[in-house]
Amino acid sequence: MDESRPIFQQIAEQIENDIISGVLPEETQVPSTNEFAAFHRINPATAGKGVNMLVDEGILYKKRGIGMFVAEGARARLVASRRDQFRQQFVAPLLTEAAKLGITTAQLAEMITKQAER
């Protein structure tokens, strides 16, 4: 766990990562808040807050008396959201800095290609 961020956010992100990677496919049950709490040695209410964040976003849904499940279309929504975050956090600042340095988009693409080949 990362001490600099709230645990409930980290629980939600862990679930999101498992959905994106396919560990938790759509329409499958996710671990219970008690299971998360026991695994991470935290209060079940804290784990529940992370799970409920994803319910509020439509990523998970509750089957009464059974538990929480991954919603249909959750992976696609998460991937789209993460791509947008990636663009905002990394691509936009990269392009801004490249422009300051007089690096063209073609030169930048070449740099990225060369770096990826390493």
mmCIF file of C-alpha atoms in Angstrom:
data_model
loop_
_atom_site.group_PDB
_atom_site.id
_atom_site.type_symbol
_atom_site.label_atom_id
_atom_site.label_comp_id
_atom_site.label_asym_id
_atom_site.label_seq_id
_atom_site.Cartn_x
_atom_site.Cartn_y
_atom_site.Cartn_z
ATOM 1 C CA MET A 1 0.000 0.000 0.000
ATOM 2 C CA ASP A 2 1.066 3.535 -0.790
ATOM 3 C CA GLU A 3 1.180 5.659 2.376
ATOM 4 C CA SER A 4 0.673 8.890 0.426
ATOM 5 C CA ARG A 5 -2.840 8.057 -0.840
ATOM 6 C CA PRO A 6 -6.018 7.020 0.968
ATOM 7 C CA ILE A 7 -6.386 3.240 1.260
ATOM 8 C CA PHE A 8 -9.947 3.243 -0.100
ATOM 9 C CA GLN A 9 -8.688 4.847 -3.328
ATOM 10 C CA GLN A 10 -5.989 2.200 -3.587
ATOM 11 C CA ILE A 11 -8.592 -0.559 -3.123
ATOM 12 C CA ALA A 12 -10.690 0.953 -5.926
ATOM 13 C CA GLU A 13 -7.627 1.245 -8.166
ATOM 14 C CA GLN A 14 -6.655 -2.365 -7.444
ATOM 15 C CA ILE A 15 -10.114 -3.515 -8.539
ATOM 16 C CA GLU A 16 -9.925 -1.297 -11.641
ATOM 17 C CA ASN A 17 -6.517 -2.752 -12.534
ATOM 18 C CA ASP A 18 -7.871 -6.287 -12.135
ATOM 19 C CA ILE A 19 -10.794 -5.453 -14.429
ATOM 20 C CA ILE A 20 -8.544 -3.851 -17.062
ATOM 21 C CA SER A 21 -6.077 -6.755 -17.004
ATOM 22 C CA GLY A 22 -8.845 -9.348 -17.247
ATOM 23 C CA VAL A 23 -8.315 -10.864 -13.812
ATOM 24 C CA LEU A 24 -11.887 -9.775 -13.045
ATOM 25 C CA PRO A 25 -13.941 -10.215 -16.226
ATOM 26 C CA GLU A 26 -17.322 -8.551 -16.630
ATOM 27 C CA GLU A 27 -20.182 -10.196 -14.751
ATOM 28 C CA THR A 28 -17.830 -11.910 -12.272
ATOM 29 C CA GLN A 29 -17.974 -11.462 -8.538
ATOM 30 C CA VAL A 30 -15.354 -9.313 -6.826
ATOM 31 C CA PRO A 31 -13.974 -10.113 -3.368
ATOM 32 C CA SER A 32 -16.111 -8.904 -0.497
ATOM 33 C CA THR A 33 -15.239 -5.877 1.598
ATOM 34 C CA ASN A 34 -14.444 -8.253 4.455
ATOM 35 C CA GLU A 35 -12.005 -10.149 2.234
ATOM 36 C CA PHE A 36 -10.305 -6.901 1.206
ATOM 37 C CA ALA A 37 -10.226 -5.777 4.832
ATOM 38 C CA ALA A 38 -8.678 -9.044 6.028
ATOM 39 C CA PHE A 39 -6.123 -9.124 3.215
ATOM 40 C CA HIS A 40 -4.977 -5.519 3.732
ATOM 41 C CA ARG A 41 -5.572 -5.530 7.508
ATOM 42 C CA ILE A 42 -7.869 -2.520 7.369
ATOM 43 C CA ASN A 43 -11.333 -1.661 8.616
ATOM 44 C CA PRO A 44 -14.119 -3.189 6.470
ATOM 45 C CA ALA A 45 -15.725 0.265 6.226
ATOM 46 C CA THR A 46 -12.572 1.574 4.529
ATOM 47 C CA ALA A 47 -12.619 -1.282 2.025
ATOM 48 C CA GLY A 48 -16.338 -0.690 1.523
ATOM 49 C CA LYS A 49 -15.697 2.948 0.693
ATOM 50 C CA GLY A 50 -13.387 1.903 -2.165
ATOM 51 C CA VAL A 51 -15.870 -0.641 -3.478
ATOM 52 C CA ASN A 52 -18.758 1.820 -3.207
ATOM 53 C CA MET A 53 -16.791 4.400 -5.220
ATOM 54 C CA LEU A 54 -16.837 1.925 -8.106
ATOM 55 C CA VAL A 55 -20.529 1.199 -7.582
ATOM 56 C CA ASP A 56 -21.226 4.940 -7.809
ATOM 57 C CA GLU A 57 -19.266 5.052 -11.084
ATOM 58 C CA GLY A 58 -21.198 2.100 -12.533
ATOM 59 C CA ILE A 59 -18.126 -0.144 -12.645
ATOM 60 C CA LEU A 60 -19.532 -2.571 -10.068
ATOM 61 C CA TYR A 61 -23.094 -3.459 -9.152
ATOM 62 C CA LYS A 62 -24.634 -5.289 -6.222
ATOM 63 C CA LYS A 63 -26.621 -8.491 -6.409
ATOM 64 C CA ARG A 64 -28.630 -8.469 -3.237
ATOM 65 C CA GLY A 65 -27.562 -11.187 -0.851
ATOM 66 C CA ILE A 66 -24.769 -12.387 -3.140
ATOM 67 C CA GLY A 67 -22.192 -9.600 -3.432
ATOM 68 C CA MET A 68 -20.602 -7.174 -5.867
ATOM 69 C CA PHE A 69 -20.081 -7.932 -9.549
ATOM 70 C CA VAL A 70 -18.253 -6.284 -12.444
ATOM 71 C CA ALA A 71 -20.721 -4.410 -14.629
ATOM 72 C CA GLU A 72 -21.070 -5.041 -18.334
ATOM 73 C CA GLY A 73 -18.944 -2.545 -20.270
ATOM 74 C CA ALA A 74 -16.842 -1.727 -17.197
ATOM 75 C CA ARG A 75 -13.532 -2.611 -18.832
ATOM 76 C CA ALA A 76 -14.184 -0.416 -21.876
ATOM 77 C CA ARG A 77 -15.204 2.525 -19.662
ATOM 78 C CA LEU A 78 -12.120 2.109 -17.477
ATOM 79 C CA VAL A 79 -9.767 1.858 -20.463
ATOM 80 C CA ALA A 80 -11.296 4.993 -22.012
ATOM 81 C CA SER A 81 -10.980 6.864 -18.727
ATOM 82 C CA ARG A 82 -7.383 5.751 -18.174
ATOM 83 C CA ARG A 83 -6.440 6.728 -21.744
ATOM 84 C CA ASP A 84 -7.872 10.179 -21.173
ATOM 85 C CA GLN A 85 -5.947 10.471 -17.889
ATOM 86 C CA PHE A 86 -2.785 9.317 -19.675
ATOM 87 C CA ARG A 87 -3.262 11.969 -22.343
ATOM 88 C CA GLN A 88 -3.776 14.694 -19.749
ATOM 89 C CA GLN A 89 -1.000 13.633 -17.369
ATOM 90 C CA PHE A 90 1.699 12.605 -19.836
ATOM 91 C CA VAL A 91 1.005 13.439 -23.480
ATOM 92 C CA ALA A 92 -0.127 17.048 -23.054
ATOM 93 C CA PRO A 93 2.873 18.034 -20.886
ATOM 94 C CA LEU A 94 5.195 16.149 -23.251
ATOM 95 C CA LEU A 95 3.889 18.106 -26.234
ATOM 96 C CA THR A 96 4.153 21.388 -24.327
ATOM 97 C CA GLU A 97 7.790 20.712 -23.412
ATOM 98 C CA ALA A 98 8.592 19.523 -26.936
ATOM 99 C CA ALA A 99 7.166 22.760 -28.354
ATOM 100 C CA LYS A 100 9.332 24.797 -25.940
ATOM 101 C CA LEU A 101 12.397 22.928 -27.201
ATOM 102 C CA GLY A 102 11.448 23.261 -30.866
ATOM 103 C CA ILE A 103 10.908 19.527 -31.283
ATOM 104 C CA THR A 104 8.446 18.759 -34.076
ATOM 105 C CA THR A 105 5.822 16.059 -33.753
ATOM 106 C CA ALA A 106 7.719 14.006 -36.343
ATOM 107 C CA GLN A 107 10.932 14.293 -34.309
ATOM 108 C CA LEU A 108 9.044 13.424 -31.143
ATOM 109 C CA ALA A 109 7.486 10.379 -32.798
ATOM 110 C CA GLU A 110 10.955 9.275 -33.911
ATOM 111 C CA MET A 111 12.294 9.687 -30.354
ATOM 112 C CA ILE A 112 9.428 7.617 -28.961
ATOM 113 C CA THR A 113 9.917 4.903 -31.576
ATOM 114 C CA LYS A 114 13.653 4.686 -30.884
ATOM 115 C CA GLN A 115 13.079 4.576 -27.131
ATOM 116 C CA ALA A 116 10.460 1.841 -27.489
ATOM 117 C CA GLU A 117 12.887 -0.258 -29.528
ATOM 118 C CA ARG A 118 15.440 -0.248 -26.692
#
